[in-house]
Amino acid sequence: TNINNNSNTKTETHNATGSPKDENTFRSKIYNFLTVGGNDKASKYFDIFLILLIALNVLAVILGSVKSIDIKYSYQLRLFEIFSVIIFTIEYFLRVWTSIEASEFKNSHPIKSRLRYMLTPMAIIDFLAVAPFYLVFFFSVDLRFMRVLRLLRIFKLTRYSPAMTVVLVVLRKEAQAFGATLFVFILLMIFSAS
């Protein structure tokens, strides 16, 4: 009998630059870990941790807007803000770094793939979740405006909720209508203020 032993034969896939691509790289493992609804327990626990962190951030912004609470707990709220921004920043950079593992970006050059990922709605939301914290280092910004920007973190939940994803799709499709409405609203505010 002629038995063909192919157990030692290794087929390689190649990435856009022509170098071999290993499906079990550290980057692909991180990508799978960050993917919502991952199969392993650690990924599910991380999803739950991020959902709780987002919810607690929204609560912290609301509590921080109450003057008496802000005065009494400003140090604790600031520490929580720093902790949250560190977690969200690490998550953002890991998502950008591992984005080339996603099927829609696999066949492009890594830099081009990462740039394309950074322009996706979810990546923009992730960026906006941390940008207010870093803005104060470069610009003097009104704290009330910063609180509003920090509330944008709630949109990070769209990654975990199909209903929130629908809202995001509607906002994207109706962007022109919302822009026109916002313009009219701003004009009305200017007229009423003068």
PDB file of C-alpha atoms in Angstrom:
ATOM      1  CA  THR A   1       0.000   0.000   0.000  1.00  0.00           C
ATOM      2  CA  ASN A   2       1.136   3.477  -0.766  1.00  0.00           C
ATOM      3  CA  ILE A   3       0.413   5.822   2.154  1.00  0.00           C
ATOM      4  CA  ASN A   4       1.089   9.487   1.570  1.00  0.00           C
ATOM      5  CA  ASN A   5       2.202  11.182   4.786  1.00  0.00           C
ATOM      6  CA  ASN A   6       1.411  14.875   4.584  1.00  0.00           C
ATOM      7  CA  SER A   7       1.646  15.603   8.295  1.00  0.00           C
ATOM      8  CA  ASN A   8       5.039  17.289   7.848  1.00  0.00           C
ATOM      9  CA  THR A   9       3.954  19.328   4.865  1.00  0.00           C
ATOM     10  CA  LYS A  10       3.262  22.937   5.765  1.00  0.00           C
ATOM     11  CA  THR A  11       1.322  25.243   3.518  1.00  0.00           C
ATOM     12  CA  GLU A  12       2.052  28.906   4.028  1.00  0.00           C
ATOM     13  CA  THR A  13      -0.124  31.845   3.260  1.00  0.00           C
ATOM     14  CA  HIS A  14       1.526  35.099   2.354  1.00  0.00           C
ATOM     15  CA  ASN A  15       0.575  38.618   3.308  1.00  0.00           C
ATOM     16  CA  ALA A  16       0.537  41.671   1.038  1.00  0.00           C
ATOM     17  CA  THR A  17       4.306  42.159   1.329  1.00  0.00           C
ATOM     18  CA  GLY A  18       4.980  38.568   0.249  1.00  0.00           C
ATOM     19  CA  SER A  19       6.311  37.306   3.566  1.00  0.00           C
ATOM     20  CA  PRO A  20       4.830  34.190   5.172  1.00  0.00           C
ATOM     21  CA  LYS A  21       1.863  34.808   7.438  1.00  0.00           C
ATOM     22  CA  ASP A  22       1.399  32.722  10.555  1.00  0.00           C
ATOM     23  CA  GLU A  23      -2.177  32.432  11.795  1.00  0.00           C
ATOM     24  CA  ASN A  24      -1.023  31.856  15.398  1.00  0.00           C
ATOM     25  CA  THR A  25       1.078  34.968  15.847  1.00  0.00           C
ATOM     26  CA  PHE A  26       0.907  37.039  18.991  1.00  0.00           C
ATOM     27  CA  ARG A  27      -0.879  39.741  16.982  1.00  0.00           C
ATOM     28  CA  SER A  28      -3.575  37.326  15.762  1.00  0.00           C
ATOM     29  CA  LYS A  29      -4.085  36.056  19.304  1.00  0.00           C
ATOM     30  CA  ILE A  30      -4.550  39.639  20.545  1.00  0.00           C
ATOM     31  CA  TYR A  31      -6.939  40.306  17.642  1.00  0.00           C
ATOM     32  CA  ASN A  32      -9.021  37.259  18.574  1.00  0.00           C
ATOM     33  CA  PHE A  33      -8.975  38.326  22.229  1.00  0.00           C
ATOM     34  CA  LEU A  34     -10.241  41.824  21.338  1.00  0.00           C
ATOM     35  CA  THR A  35     -12.904  40.519  18.960  1.00  0.00           C
ATOM     36  CA  VAL A  36     -16.329  40.922  20.516  1.00  0.00           C
ATOM     37  CA  GLY A  37     -17.997  37.619  21.273  1.00  0.00           C
ATOM     38  CA  GLY A  38     -14.744  35.694  21.252  1.00  0.00           C
ATOM     39  CA  ASN A  39     -14.895  32.000  22.049  1.00  0.00           C
ATOM     40  CA  ASP A  40     -12.598  31.973  25.066  1.00  0.00           C
ATOM     41  CA  LYS A  41     -13.554  33.020  28.582  1.00  0.00           C
ATOM     42  CA  ALA A  42     -10.832  35.666  28.839  1.00  0.00           C
ATOM     43  CA  SER A  43     -12.238  37.480  25.791  1.00  0.00           C
ATOM     44  CA  LYS A  44     -15.756  37.390  27.236  1.00  0.00           C
ATOM     45  CA  TYR A  45     -14.534  38.669  30.612  1.00  0.00           C
ATOM     46  CA  PHE A  46     -12.659  41.462  28.848  1.00  0.00           C
ATOM     47  CA  ASP A  47     -15.863  42.429  26.989  1.00  0.00           C
ATOM     48  CA  ILE A  48     -17.755  42.545  30.296  1.00  0.00           C
ATOM     49  CA  PHE A  49     -14.936  44.567  31.896  1.00  0.00           C
ATOM     50  CA  LEU A  50     -15.033  47.142  29.076  1.00  0.00           C
ATOM     51  CA  ILE A  51     -18.833  47.411  29.199  1.00  0.00           C
ATOM     52  CA  LEU A  52     -18.687  48.040  32.953  1.00  0.00           C
ATOM     53  CA  LEU A  53     -15.828  50.519  32.530  1.00  0.00           C
ATOM     54  CA  ILE A  54     -17.791  52.450  29.892  1.00  0.00           C
ATOM     55  CA  ALA A  55     -20.917  52.516  32.071  1.00  0.00           C
ATOM     56  CA  LEU A  56     -18.909  53.640  35.109  1.00  0.00           C
ATOM     57  CA  ASN A  57     -17.290  56.384  33.011  1.00  0.00           C
ATOM     58  CA  VAL A  58     -20.666  57.753  32.010  1.00  0.00           C
ATOM     59  CA  LEU A  59     -21.740  57.632  35.662  1.00  0.00           C
ATOM     60  CA  ALA A  60     -18.510  59.386  36.716  1.00  0.00           C
ATOM     61  CA  VAL A  61     -19.131  62.186  34.204  1.00  0.00           C
ATOM     62  CA  ILE A  62     -22.666  62.619  35.507  1.00  0.00           C
ATOM     63  CA  LEU A  63     -21.520  62.586  39.148  1.00  0.00           C
ATOM     64  CA  GLY A  64     -18.669  64.969  38.338  1.00  0.00           C
ATOM     65  CA  SER A  65     -21.158  67.486  36.972  1.00  0.00           C
ATOM     66  CA  VAL A  66     -22.738  67.787  40.458  1.00  0.00           C
ATOM     67  CA  LYS A  67     -20.700  70.482  42.177  1.00  0.00           C
ATOM     68  CA  SER A  68     -20.893  69.057  45.719  1.00  0.00           C
ATOM     69  CA  ILE A  69     -19.812  65.575  44.549  1.00  0.00           C
ATOM     70  CA  ASP A  70     -17.091  66.997  42.336  1.00  0.00           C
ATOM     71  CA  ILE A  71     -15.649  69.009  45.244  1.00  0.00           C
ATOM     72  CA  LYS A  72     -15.741  66.064  47.658  1.00  0.00           C
ATOM     73  CA  TYR A  73     -14.552  63.323  45.278  1.00  0.00           C
ATOM     74  CA  SER A  74     -12.582  65.197  42.616  1.00  0.00           C
ATOM     75  CA  TYR A  75      -9.362  63.286  43.407  1.00  0.00           C
ATOM     76  CA  GLN A  76     -11.054  59.870  43.124  1.00  0.00           C
ATOM     77  CA  LEU A  77     -12.895  60.880  39.955  1.00  0.00           C
ATOM     78  CA  ARG A  78      -9.621  62.119  38.434  1.00  0.00           C
ATOM     79  CA  LEU A  79      -7.832  58.863  39.316  1.00  0.00           C
ATOM     80  CA  PHE A  80     -10.677  56.875  37.762  1.00  0.00           C
ATOM     81  CA  GLU A  81     -10.475  59.062  34.645  1.00  0.00           C
ATOM     82  CA  ILE A  82      -6.725  58.427  34.334  1.00  0.00           C
ATOM     83  CA  PHE A  83      -7.187  54.669  34.851  1.00  0.00           C
ATOM     84  CA  SER A  84      -9.956  54.580  32.226  1.00  0.00           C
ATOM     85  CA  VAL A  85      -7.969  56.568  29.680  1.00  0.00           C
ATOM     86  CA  ILE A  86      -4.986  54.251  30.118  1.00  0.00           C
ATOM     87  CA  ILE A  87      -7.199  51.197  29.470  1.00  0.00           C
ATOM     88  CA  PHE A  88      -9.014  52.815  26.513  1.00  0.00           C
ATOM     89  CA  THR A  89      -5.728  54.054  24.991  1.00  0.00           C
ATOM     90  CA  ILE A  90      -4.119  50.621  25.214  1.00  0.00           C
ATOM     91  CA  GLU A  91      -7.253  49.065  23.732  1.00  0.00           C
ATOM     92  CA  TYR A  92      -7.268  51.599  20.867  1.00  0.00           C
ATOM     93  CA  PHE A  93      -3.623  51.038  19.946  1.00  0.00           C
ATOM     94  CA  LEU A  94      -4.005  47.264  20.184  1.00  0.00           C
ATOM     95  CA  ARG A  95      -7.052  47.404  17.905  1.00  0.00           C
ATOM     96  CA  VAL A  96      -5.124  49.530  15.384  1.00  0.00           C
ATOM     97  CA  TRP A  97      -2.090  47.231  15.570  1.00  0.00           C
ATOM     98  CA  THR A  98      -4.134  44.039  15.155  1.00  0.00           C
ATOM     99  CA  SER A  99      -6.574  45.434  12.581  1.00  0.00           C
ATOM    100  CA  ILE A 100      -4.593  43.851   9.743  1.00  0.00           C
ATOM    101  CA  GLU A 101      -5.791  40.476  11.026  1.00  0.00           C
ATOM    102  CA  ALA A 102      -9.396  41.357  10.093  1.00  0.00           C
ATOM    103  CA  SER A 103     -10.547  39.727   6.866  1.00  0.00           C
ATOM    104  CA  GLU A 104     -11.445  43.047   5.211  1.00  0.00           C
ATOM    105  CA  PHE A 105      -7.895  44.369   5.718  1.00  0.00           C
ATOM    106  CA  LYS A 106      -5.782  41.233   5.185  1.00  0.00           C
ATOM    107  CA  ASN A 107      -4.922  41.759   1.522  1.00  0.00           C
ATOM    108  CA  SER A 108      -3.573  45.297   1.828  1.00  0.00           C
ATOM    109  CA  HIS A 109      -0.259  46.682   2.981  1.00  0.00           C
ATOM    110  CA  PRO A 110      -0.191  46.791   6.825  1.00  0.00           C
ATOM    111  CA  ILE A 111       0.099  50.592   7.018  1.00  0.00           C
ATOM    112  CA  LYS A 112      -2.716  51.118   4.519  1.00  0.00           C
ATOM    113  CA  SER A 113      -4.858  48.563   6.372  1.00  0.00           C
ATOM    114  CA  ARG A 114      -4.319  50.284   9.695  1.00  0.00           C
ATOM    115  CA  LEU A 115      -5.135  53.695   8.222  1.00  0.00           C
ATOM    116  CA  ARG A 116      -8.315  52.283   6.665  1.00  0.00           C
ATOM    117  CA  TYR A 117      -9.248  50.781  10.039  1.00  0.00           C
ATOM    118  CA  MET A 118      -8.616  54.100  11.804  1.00  0.00           C
ATOM    119  CA  LEU A 119     -11.235  55.705   9.551  1.00  0.00           C
ATOM    120  CA  THR A 120     -13.958  53.180  10.429  1.00  0.00           C
ATOM    121  CA  PRO A 121     -16.770  54.442  12.671  1.00  0.00           C
ATOM    122  CA  MET A 122     -15.794  52.188  15.596  1.00  0.00           C
ATOM    123  CA  ALA A 123     -12.144  53.280  15.465  1.00  0.00           C
ATOM    124  CA  ILE A 124     -13.189  56.936  15.358  1.00  0.00           C
ATOM    125  CA  ILE A 125     -15.402  56.359  18.401  1.00  0.00           C
ATOM    126  CA  ASP A 126     -12.509  54.656  20.205  1.00  0.00           C
ATOM    127  CA  PHE A 127     -10.269  57.605  19.355  1.00  0.00           C
ATOM    128  CA  LEU A 128     -12.858  60.149  20.520  1.00  0.00           C
ATOM    129  CA  ALA A 129     -13.162  58.240  23.807  1.00  0.00           C
ATOM    130  CA  VAL A 130      -9.587  59.169  24.734  1.00  0.00           C
ATOM    131  CA  ALA A 131      -8.969  62.386  22.778  1.00  0.00           C
ATOM    132  CA  PRO A 132     -10.549  64.752  25.362  1.00  0.00           C
ATOM    133  CA  PHE A 133      -8.073  63.632  28.009  1.00  0.00           C
ATOM    134  CA  TYR A 134      -5.094  64.453  25.788  1.00  0.00           C
ATOM    135  CA  LEU A 135      -6.582  67.693  24.400  1.00  0.00           C
ATOM    136  CA  VAL A 136      -6.058  69.513  27.701  1.00  0.00           C
ATOM    137  CA  PHE A 137      -2.286  69.073  27.318  1.00  0.00           C
ATOM    138  CA  PHE A 138      -2.314  71.081  24.080  1.00  0.00           C
ATOM    139  CA  PHE A 139      -5.283  73.455  24.333  1.00  0.00           C
ATOM    140  CA  SER A 140      -7.111  75.302  27.049  1.00  0.00           C
ATOM    141  CA  VAL A 141     -10.586  73.805  26.855  1.00  0.00           C
ATOM    142  CA  ASP A 142     -13.746  74.547  28.811  1.00  0.00           C
ATOM    143  CA  LEU A 143     -14.373  71.765  31.341  1.00  0.00           C
ATOM    144  CA  ARG A 144     -18.086  71.600  30.456  1.00  0.00           C
ATOM    145  CA  PHE A 145     -17.113  70.908  26.852  1.00  0.00           C
ATOM    146  CA  MET A 146     -14.712  68.196  28.049  1.00  0.00           C
ATOM    147  CA  ARG A 147     -17.518  66.503  29.999  1.00  0.00           C
ATOM    148  CA  VAL A 148     -19.654  66.399  26.885  1.00  0.00           C
ATOM    149  CA  LEU A 149     -16.793  64.865  24.915  1.00  0.00           C
ATOM    150  CA  ARG A 150     -16.204  62.307  27.666  1.00  0.00           C
ATOM    151  CA  LEU A 151     -19.866  61.302  27.377  1.00  0.00           C
ATOM    152  CA  LEU A 152     -19.064  60.141  23.839  1.00  0.00           C
ATOM    153  CA  ARG A 153     -17.584  57.056  25.490  1.00  0.00           C
ATOM    154  CA  ILE A 154     -21.095  55.668  25.655  1.00  0.00           C
ATOM    155  CA  PHE A 155     -20.849  55.130  21.892  1.00  0.00           C
ATOM    156  CA  LYS A 156     -18.141  52.539  22.578  1.00  0.00           C
ATOM    157  CA  LEU A 157     -21.049  50.318  23.614  1.00  0.00           C
ATOM    158  CA  THR A 158     -22.088  50.098  19.949  1.00  0.00           C
ATOM    159  CA  ARG A 159     -19.442  47.414  19.587  1.00  0.00           C
ATOM    160  CA  TYR A 160     -21.368  45.263  22.078  1.00  0.00           C
ATOM    161  CA  SER A 161     -24.980  46.018  21.165  1.00  0.00           C
ATOM    162  CA  PRO A 162     -26.698  45.340  17.838  1.00  0.00           C
ATOM    163  CA  ALA A 163     -29.293  48.027  18.632  1.00  0.00           C
ATOM    164  CA  MET A 164     -26.596  50.656  19.181  1.00  0.00           C
ATOM    165  CA  THR A 165     -24.968  49.570  15.912  1.00  0.00           C
ATOM    166  CA  VAL A 166     -28.249  50.313  14.113  1.00  0.00           C
ATOM    167  CA  VAL A 167     -28.290  53.801  15.668  1.00  0.00           C
ATOM    168  CA  LEU A 168     -24.732  54.374  14.424  1.00  0.00           C
ATOM    169  CA  VAL A 169     -25.659  53.218  10.906  1.00  0.00           C
ATOM    170  CA  VAL A 170     -28.657  55.570  10.865  1.00  0.00           C
ATOM    171  CA  LEU A 171     -26.487  58.472  12.064  1.00  0.00           C
ATOM    172  CA  ARG A 172     -23.983  57.747   9.300  1.00  0.00           C
ATOM    173  CA  LYS A 173     -26.629  57.445   6.567  1.00  0.00           C
ATOM    174  CA  GLU A 174     -28.465  60.576   7.689  1.00  0.00           C
ATOM    175  CA  ALA A 175     -25.360  62.662   8.378  1.00  0.00           C
ATOM    176  CA  GLN A 176     -26.353  65.375   5.903  1.00  0.00           C
ATOM    177  CA  ALA A 177     -29.814  65.733   7.439  1.00  0.00           C
ATOM    178  CA  PHE A 178     -28.337  65.892  10.946  1.00  0.00           C
ATOM    179  CA  GLY A 179     -25.751  68.424   9.769  1.00  0.00           C
ATOM    180  CA  ALA A 180     -28.456  70.652   8.283  1.00  0.00           C
ATOM    181  CA  THR A 181     -30.518  70.360  11.467  1.00  0.00           C
ATOM    182  CA  LEU A 182     -27.492  71.241  13.579  1.00  0.00           C
ATOM    183  CA  PHE A 183     -26.782  74.257  11.365  1.00  0.00           C
ATOM    184  CA  VAL A 184     -30.362  75.520  11.728  1.00  0.00           C
ATOM    185  CA  PHE A 185     -30.206  74.892  15.485  1.00  0.00           C
ATOM    186  CA  ILE A 186     -27.000  76.913  15.800  1.00  0.00           C
ATOM    187  CA  LEU A 187     -28.498  79.763  13.750  1.00  0.00           C
ATOM    188  CA  LEU A 188     -31.581  79.790  15.993  1.00  0.00           C
ATOM    189  CA  MET A 189     -29.365  79.898  19.085  1.00  0.00           C
ATOM    190  CA  ILE A 190     -27.405  82.840  17.652  1.00  0.00           C
ATOM    191  CA  PHE A 191     -30.589  84.740  16.789  1.00  0.00           C
ATOM    192  CA  SER A 192     -32.164  84.077  20.161  1.00  0.00           C
ATOM    193  CA  ALA A 193     -28.992  85.133  22.004  1.00  0.00           C
ATOM    194  CA  SER A 194     -28.766  88.486  20.222  1.00  0.00           C
TER     195      SER A 194
END
